[in-house]
PDB file of C-alpha atoms in Angstrom:
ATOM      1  CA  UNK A   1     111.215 -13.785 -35.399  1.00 81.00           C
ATOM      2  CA  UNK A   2     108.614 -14.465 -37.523  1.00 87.00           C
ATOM      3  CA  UNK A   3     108.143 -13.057 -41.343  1.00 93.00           C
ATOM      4  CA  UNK A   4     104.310 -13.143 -43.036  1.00 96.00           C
ATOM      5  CA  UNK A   5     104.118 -13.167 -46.807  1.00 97.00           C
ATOM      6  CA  UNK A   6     100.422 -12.684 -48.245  1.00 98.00           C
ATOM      7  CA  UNK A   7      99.331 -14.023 -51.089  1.00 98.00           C
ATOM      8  CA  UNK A   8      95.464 -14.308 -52.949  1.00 98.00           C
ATOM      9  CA  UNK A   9      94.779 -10.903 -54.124  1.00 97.00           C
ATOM     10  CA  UNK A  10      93.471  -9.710 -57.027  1.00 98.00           C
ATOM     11  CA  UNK A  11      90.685  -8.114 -59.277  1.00 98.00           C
ATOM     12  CA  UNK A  12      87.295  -9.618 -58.576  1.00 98.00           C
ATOM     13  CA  UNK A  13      83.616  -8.644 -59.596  1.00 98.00           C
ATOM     14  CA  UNK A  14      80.731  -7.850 -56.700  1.00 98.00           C
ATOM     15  CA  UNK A  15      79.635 -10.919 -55.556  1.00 98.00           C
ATOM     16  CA  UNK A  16      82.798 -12.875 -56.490  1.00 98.00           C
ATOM     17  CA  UNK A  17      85.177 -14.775 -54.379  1.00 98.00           C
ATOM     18  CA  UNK A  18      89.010 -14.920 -52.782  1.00 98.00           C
ATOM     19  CA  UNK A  19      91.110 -17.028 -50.729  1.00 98.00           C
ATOM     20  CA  UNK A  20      94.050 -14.694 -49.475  1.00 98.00           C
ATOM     21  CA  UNK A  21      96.923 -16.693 -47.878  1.00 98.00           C
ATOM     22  CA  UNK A  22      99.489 -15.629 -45.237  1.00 98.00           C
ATOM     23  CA  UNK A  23     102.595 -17.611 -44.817  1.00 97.00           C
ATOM     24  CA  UNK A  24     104.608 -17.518 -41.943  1.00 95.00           C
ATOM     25  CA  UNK A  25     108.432 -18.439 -41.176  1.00 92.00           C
ATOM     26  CA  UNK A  26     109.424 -19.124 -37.892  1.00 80.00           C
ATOM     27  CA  UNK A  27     109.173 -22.303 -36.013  1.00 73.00           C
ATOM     28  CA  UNK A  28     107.115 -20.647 -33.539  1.00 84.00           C
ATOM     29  CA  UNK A  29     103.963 -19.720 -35.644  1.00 84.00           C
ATOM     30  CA  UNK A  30     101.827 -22.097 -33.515  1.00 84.00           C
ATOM     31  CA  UNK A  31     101.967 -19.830 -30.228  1.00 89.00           C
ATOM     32  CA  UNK A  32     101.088 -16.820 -32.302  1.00 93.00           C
ATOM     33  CA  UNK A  33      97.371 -15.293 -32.919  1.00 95.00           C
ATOM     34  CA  UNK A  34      96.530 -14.364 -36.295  1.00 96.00           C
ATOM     35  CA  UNK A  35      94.486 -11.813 -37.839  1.00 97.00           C
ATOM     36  CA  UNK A  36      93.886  -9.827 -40.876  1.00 98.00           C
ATOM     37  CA  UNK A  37      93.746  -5.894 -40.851  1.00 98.00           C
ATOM     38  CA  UNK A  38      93.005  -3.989 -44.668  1.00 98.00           C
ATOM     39  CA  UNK A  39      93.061  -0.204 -45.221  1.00 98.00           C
ATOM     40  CA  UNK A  40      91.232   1.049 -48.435  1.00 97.00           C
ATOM     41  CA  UNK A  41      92.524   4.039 -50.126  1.00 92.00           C
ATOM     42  CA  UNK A  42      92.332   7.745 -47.835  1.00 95.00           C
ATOM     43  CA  UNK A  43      90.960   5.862 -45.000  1.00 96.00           C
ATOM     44  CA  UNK A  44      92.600   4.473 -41.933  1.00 96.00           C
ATOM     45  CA  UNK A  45      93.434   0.523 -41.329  1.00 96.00           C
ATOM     46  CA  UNK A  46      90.709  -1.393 -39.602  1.00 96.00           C
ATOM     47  CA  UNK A  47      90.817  -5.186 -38.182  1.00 97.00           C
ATOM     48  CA  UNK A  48      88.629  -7.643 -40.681  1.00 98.00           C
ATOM     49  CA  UNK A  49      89.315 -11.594 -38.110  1.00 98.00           C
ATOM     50  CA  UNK A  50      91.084 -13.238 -35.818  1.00 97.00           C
ATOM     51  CA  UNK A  51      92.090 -16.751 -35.118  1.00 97.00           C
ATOM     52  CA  UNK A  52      93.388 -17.810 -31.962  1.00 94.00           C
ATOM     53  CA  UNK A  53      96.382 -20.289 -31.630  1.00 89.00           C
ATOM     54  CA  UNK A  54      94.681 -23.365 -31.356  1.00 87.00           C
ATOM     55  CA  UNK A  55      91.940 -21.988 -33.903  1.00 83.00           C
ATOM     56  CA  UNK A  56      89.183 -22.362 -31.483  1.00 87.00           C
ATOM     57  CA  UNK A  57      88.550 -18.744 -31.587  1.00 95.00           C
ATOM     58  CA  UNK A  58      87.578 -16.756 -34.103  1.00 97.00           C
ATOM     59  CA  UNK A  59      86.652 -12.929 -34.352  1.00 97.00           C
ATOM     60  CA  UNK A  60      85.178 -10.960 -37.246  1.00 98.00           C
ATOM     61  CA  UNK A  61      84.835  -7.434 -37.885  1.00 97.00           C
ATOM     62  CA  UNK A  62      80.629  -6.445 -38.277  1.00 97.00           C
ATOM     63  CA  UNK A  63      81.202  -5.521 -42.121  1.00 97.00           C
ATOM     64  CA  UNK A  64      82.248  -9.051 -43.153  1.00 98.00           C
ATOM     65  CA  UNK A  65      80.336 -11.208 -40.684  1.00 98.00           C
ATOM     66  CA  UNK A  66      78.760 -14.395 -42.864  1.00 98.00           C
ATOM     67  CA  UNK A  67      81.039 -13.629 -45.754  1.00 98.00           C
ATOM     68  CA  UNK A  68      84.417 -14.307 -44.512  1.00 98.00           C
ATOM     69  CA  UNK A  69      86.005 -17.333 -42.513  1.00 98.00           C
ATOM     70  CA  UNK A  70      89.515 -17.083 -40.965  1.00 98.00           C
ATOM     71  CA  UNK A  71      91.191 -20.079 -40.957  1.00 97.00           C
ATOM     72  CA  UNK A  72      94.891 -21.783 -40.380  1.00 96.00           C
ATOM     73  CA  UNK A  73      96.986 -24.671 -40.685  1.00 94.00           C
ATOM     74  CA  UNK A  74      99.445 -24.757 -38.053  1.00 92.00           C
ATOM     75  CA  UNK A  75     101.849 -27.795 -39.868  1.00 92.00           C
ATOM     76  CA  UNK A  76     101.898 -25.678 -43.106  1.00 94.00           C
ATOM     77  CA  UNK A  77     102.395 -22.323 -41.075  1.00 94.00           C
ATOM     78  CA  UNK A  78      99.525 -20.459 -42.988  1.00 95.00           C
ATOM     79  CA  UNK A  79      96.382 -18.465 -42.000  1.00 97.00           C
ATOM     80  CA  UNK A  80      93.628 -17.689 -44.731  1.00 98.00           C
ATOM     81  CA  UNK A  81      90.896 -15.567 -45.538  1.00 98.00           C
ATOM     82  CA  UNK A  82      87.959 -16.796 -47.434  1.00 98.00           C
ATOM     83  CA  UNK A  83      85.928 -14.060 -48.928  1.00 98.00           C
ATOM     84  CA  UNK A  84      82.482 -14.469 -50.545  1.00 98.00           C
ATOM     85  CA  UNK A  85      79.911 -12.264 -51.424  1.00 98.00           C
ATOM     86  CA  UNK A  86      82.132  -9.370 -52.522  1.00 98.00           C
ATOM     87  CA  UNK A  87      81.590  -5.931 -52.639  1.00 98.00           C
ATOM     88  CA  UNK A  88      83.031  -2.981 -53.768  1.00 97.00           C
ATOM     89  CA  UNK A  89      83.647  -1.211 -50.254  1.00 97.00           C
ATOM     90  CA  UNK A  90      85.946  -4.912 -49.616  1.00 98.00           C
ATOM     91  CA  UNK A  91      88.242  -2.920 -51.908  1.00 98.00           C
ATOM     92  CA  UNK A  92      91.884  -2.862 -49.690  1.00 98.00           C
ATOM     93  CA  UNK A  93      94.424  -3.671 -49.217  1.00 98.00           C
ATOM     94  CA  UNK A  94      94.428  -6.651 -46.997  1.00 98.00           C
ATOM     95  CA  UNK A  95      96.972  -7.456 -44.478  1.00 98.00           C
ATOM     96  CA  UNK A  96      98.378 -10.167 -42.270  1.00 97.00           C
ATOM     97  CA  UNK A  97      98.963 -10.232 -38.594  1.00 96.00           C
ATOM     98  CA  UNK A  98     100.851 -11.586 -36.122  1.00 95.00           C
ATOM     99  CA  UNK A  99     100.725 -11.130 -32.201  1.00 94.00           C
ATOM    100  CA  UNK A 100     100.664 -13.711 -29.035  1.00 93.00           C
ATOM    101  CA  UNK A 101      97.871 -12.330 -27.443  1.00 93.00           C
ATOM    102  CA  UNK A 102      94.433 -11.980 -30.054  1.00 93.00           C
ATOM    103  CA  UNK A 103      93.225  -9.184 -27.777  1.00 93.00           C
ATOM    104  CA  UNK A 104      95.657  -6.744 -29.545  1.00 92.00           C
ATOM    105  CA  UNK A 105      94.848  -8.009 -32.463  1.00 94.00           C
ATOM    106  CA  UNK A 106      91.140  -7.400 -32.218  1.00 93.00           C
ATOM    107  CA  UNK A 107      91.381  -4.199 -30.311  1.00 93.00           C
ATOM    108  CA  UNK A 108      92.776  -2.413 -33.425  1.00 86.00           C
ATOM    109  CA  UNK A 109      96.302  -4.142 -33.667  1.00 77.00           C
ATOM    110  CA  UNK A 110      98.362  -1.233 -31.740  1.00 84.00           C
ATOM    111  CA  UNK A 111     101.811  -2.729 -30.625  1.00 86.00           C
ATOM    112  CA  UNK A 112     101.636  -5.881 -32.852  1.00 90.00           C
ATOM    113  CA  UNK A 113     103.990  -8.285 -33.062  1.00 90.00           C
ATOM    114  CA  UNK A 114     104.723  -8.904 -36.740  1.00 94.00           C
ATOM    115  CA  UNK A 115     103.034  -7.316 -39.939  1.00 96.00           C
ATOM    116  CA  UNK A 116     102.966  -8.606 -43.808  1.00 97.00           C
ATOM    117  CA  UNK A 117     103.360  -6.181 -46.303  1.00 97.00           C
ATOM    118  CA  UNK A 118      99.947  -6.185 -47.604  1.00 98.00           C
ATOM    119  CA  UNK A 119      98.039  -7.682 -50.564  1.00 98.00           C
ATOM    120  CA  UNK A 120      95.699  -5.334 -52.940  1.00 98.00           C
ATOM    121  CA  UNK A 121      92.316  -7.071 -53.579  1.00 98.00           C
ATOM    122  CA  UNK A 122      89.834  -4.587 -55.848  1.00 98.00           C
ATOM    123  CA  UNK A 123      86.232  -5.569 -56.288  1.00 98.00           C
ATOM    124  CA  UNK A 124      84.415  -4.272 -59.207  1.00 97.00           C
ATOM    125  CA  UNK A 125      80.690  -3.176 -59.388  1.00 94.00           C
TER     126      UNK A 125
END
């Protein structure tokens, strides 16, 4: 069993910066993928990265290539998401994800594993 807790959100302006933070419980966080999903208001949830295990993989969604870096820390059970370069359509809310195999996770997340329960970041123009 494994329980994800985000953390990092907030109110930022256009071109501003966050770290969001997922911890994980769960001695087995190691063998999991990671990913981060975030669904803005009236529209449905779409995949944002993915980190692999061992972090030697990493996906990104087209909309936040060269702004955001996934990232984890295996001994301190936690996955982040840099953001830079803000914009207002990164309003969402942003969510953590867990699943052994990263192809669910980057094919949409149908069928994952484990889910947080979501932290709101708003960008302002």
């Amino acid at each position: 069993q494994v329980q994800l807790v985000e953390s990092g959100g907030g109110l930022v302006q256009a071109g501003g910066s966050l770290r969001l933070s997922c911890a994980a419980s769960g001695r087995t966080f190691s063998m999991y993928a990671m990913g981060w999903f975030r669904q803005a208001p009236g529209k449905e949830r779409e995949f944002v990265a993915a980190i692999s295990w061992s972090a030697g993989r990493t996906y990104y969604a087209d909309s936040v290539k060269g702004r955001f870096t996934i990232s984890r820390d295996n001994a301190k059970n936690t996955v982040y998401l840099q953001m830079n370069s803000l914009k207002p359509e990164d309003t969402a809310v942003y969510y953590c994800a867990a699943d052994k195999s990263i192809v669910v996770i980057t094919t949409g997340g149908g069928g994952m594993d484990y889910w947080g329960k979501g932290t709101l970041v708003t960008v302002s123009s």
